[in-house]
Amino acid sequence: MVQPATLNNARRDFYERLGSLSMAPLWESLHQLVPPQPMPKYRPACWRYDAVRPFLMESGTLITAREAVRRVLILENPAMPGSACITPTLYAGLQLILPGEVAPSHRHTQSALRFIVEGEGAYTAVDGERTIMHEGDFVITPTWTWHDHGNDSSRPMVWLDGLDIPLVAMFNAGFAENGESEEQAVTAPEGTSEAKYASGLLPVDWKPARQTSPIFNYPYARTREALHRLTRAGPADACHGYKLRYVNPANGGAPIATMGTFMQLLPKGFASAPYRCTDGTVFSVVEGHGESRIGDTTFRWKKRDHFVVPSWATAVHQATDESVLFSFSDRPVQERLDLWRENRGGR
Ligand code: 1HN
């Protein structure tokens, strides 16, 4: 029998020689490669708007939207410095556009969602149609669509950008190009996509050409009304309160193929049952205040704060006032791949 010390030396020597062939022994990393349950390398984090807003406004004195192309402060997971990721698959940032500014037209294969945090009256244009945005609206710029933004209002406008940048990077499937002019030509009157697709009706001969939703603004007024009516219709879910997912009316799936988006109402005094799921999720607080325990970390939050819940971290949400939370994650991707799991009760 070879002595353990001799064996260890022999193994080390073997690994070194093996490494020169760009090979490695599986048995040294098997447990990390196939963990018994998710072991996220990122953590819960919270960005309070009171702390963030002064920096956003200061950025507005340092660079124009035109020079920056997009004037955005990235929400980066503190456990992934330099990555521009909020989770390993998602990017998030807060974008500022000041009165009179234009963010020039471009397109890329990364899909983007906007969730309006502060202000109203700025527009985003997607493939030739503009929509005026208001607080709480959820707006999409699907993969490879031309988009530019402008603020014709008299106040700063701030929104949350969510993009599938890390996911697209993993596939090495990223393409981008700039528009020929700063603002794309308007080819359809405002409200066209809403009229065609957003009333439980679809144009009779229209066939969807892609997975993404033909609706590009899901206004808060309508979402809020639905949540309010839900509270009258029955009891809250123990884990979610009253929670709805945004939907592509043409196929019942998520409006963006790579990102699921959700809105939930937590009644005043509601304390959720512990819950975990495999989709790391970014939250934007739309109304109210409360606190969330995520694993061992507790964050107090209020309107306009943002926080991230990692995969498989047990979350418990408590609402001091009636509260509304917007969230997004990579859930549709995990579901398509038969990977998504949840655990109600948190065990
Ligand atoms: C982008 O195109 C926007 O169009 C926002 O507003 C954030 C982050 C990275 C890459 C492209 C936008 C972005 C982005």
CSV table of N, CA and C in Angstrom, one decimal, residues 25 28-29 34-35 60-61 75 79 99 105 140 149 158 207-208 210 212 235 241 265 270 274 281 311 313 331 340 346:
chain,number,residue,atom,x,y,z
A,25,PRO,N,-8.6,16.5,-13.2
A,25,PRO,CA,-9.3,15.3,-12.6
A,25,PRO,C,-10.7,15.8,-12.1
A,28,GLU,N,-11.7,16.0,-8.1
A,28,GLU,CA,-11.3,17.1,-7.2
A,28,GLU,C,-12.4,18.2,-7.2
A,29,SER,N,-13.3,18.2,-8.2
A,29,SER,CA,-14.2,19.3,-8.2
A,29,SER,C,-15.7,18.9,-8.4
A,34,VAL,N,-21.5,19.8,-9.1
A,34,VAL,CA,-22.9,19.3,-9.0
A,34,VAL,C,-23.3,19.3,-7.6
A,35,PRO,N,-23.6,20.5,-7.0
A,35,PRO,CA,-23.9,20.7,-5.6
A,35,PRO,C,-25.3,20.1,-5.3
A,60,GLY,N,-26.1,63.6,-13.5
A,60,GLY,CA,-26.8,64.5,-14.5
A,60,GLY,C,-26.0,65.7,-14.7
A,61,THR,N,-25.2,66.1,-13.7
A,61,THR,CA,-24.3,67.3,-13.9
A,61,THR,C,-23.0,67.0,-14.5
A,75,LEU,N,-26.7,48.7,-10.9
A,75,LEU,CA,-26.8,48.1,-9.6
A,75,LEU,C,-26.1,46.8,-9.6
A,79,ALA,N,-21.3,41.0,-4.2
A,79,ALA,CA,-20.4,39.8,-4.3
A,79,ALA,C,-19.8,39.6,-5.7
A,99,PRO,N,-35.0,66.7,-18.5
A,99,PRO,CA,-35.8,67.4,-19.5
A,99,PRO,C,-35.0,67.9,-20.7
A,105,SER,N,-30.9,56.5,-30.8
A,105,SER,CA,-31.4,55.2,-31.2
A,105,SER,C,-30.3,54.2,-31.5
A,140,ILE,N,-41.2,47.4,-22.5
A,140,ILE,CA,-40.2,46.4,-23.0
A,140,ILE,C,-39.6,46.9,-24.3
A,149,HIS,N,-34.9,57.1,-26.4
A,149,HIS,CA,-35.7,57.7,-25.4
A,149,HIS,C,-35.6,59.2,-25.4
A,158,VAL,N,-36.6,58.8,-14.0
A,158,VAL,CA,-35.7,57.7,-13.6
A,158,VAL,C,-36.4,56.4,-13.8
A,207,LYS,N,-50.2,37.1,-37.3
A,207,LYS,CA,-49.6,35.9,-36.7
A,207,LYS,C,-48.3,36.3,-36.0
A,208,PRO,N,-48.1,35.9,-34.8
A,208,PRO,CA,-46.9,36.4,-34.1
A,208,PRO,C,-45.7,35.8,-34.8
A,210,ARG,N,-42.6,36.2,-33.4
A,210,ARG,CA,-41.5,36.0,-32.4
A,210,ARG,C,-42.2,35.7,-31.1
A,212,THR,N,-41.6,37.5,-28.3
A,212,THR,CA,-41.8,38.6,-27.5
A,212,THR,C,-43.2,39.3,-27.7
A,235,PRO,N,-58.9,35.5,-0.8
A,235,PRO,CA,-57.8,35.7,0.2
A,235,PRO,C,-56.4,35.8,-0.5
A,241,GLY,N,-48.9,37.0,-1.3
A,241,GLY,CA,-49.9,38.1,-1.2
A,241,GLY,C,-50.7,37.9,-2.5
A,265,LEU,N,-49.2,42.6,-4.6
A,265,LEU,CA,-49.6,43.5,-3.6
A,265,LEU,C,-49.6,42.8,-2.3
A,270,PHE,N,-49.5,42.3,6.3
A,270,PHE,CA,-49.2,41.0,5.8
A,270,PHE,C,-47.8,40.5,6.1
A,274,PRO,N,-42.5,31.7,4.5
A,274,PRO,CA,-41.2,31.6,3.9
A,274,PRO,C,-41.3,30.9,2.5
A,281,THR,N,-34.1,37.1,-8.0
A,281,THR,CA,-35.1,38.0,-8.4
A,281,THR,C,-34.8,39.4,-8.0
A,311,SER,N,-31.0,33.1,-5.8
A,311,SER,CA,-31.6,31.8,-6.0
A,311,SER,C,-31.5,31.0,-4.7
A,313,ALA,N,-32.5,31.4,-1.9
A,313,ALA,CA,-32.5,32.0,-0.5
A,313,ALA,C,-33.9,32.1,-0.1
A,331,ARG,N,-36.9,33.5,-14.7
A,331,ARG,CA,-37.8,32.3,-14.6
A,331,ARG,C,-38.2,31.7,-15.9
A,340,TRP,N,-36.7,25.1,-13.4
A,340,TRP,CA,-37.2,26.0,-12.3
A,340,TRP,C,-37.9,25.1,-11.2
A,346,GLY,N,-40.3,27.2,2.6
A,346,GLY,CA,-38.8,27.5,2.7
A,346,GLY,C,-38.0,26.4,3.1
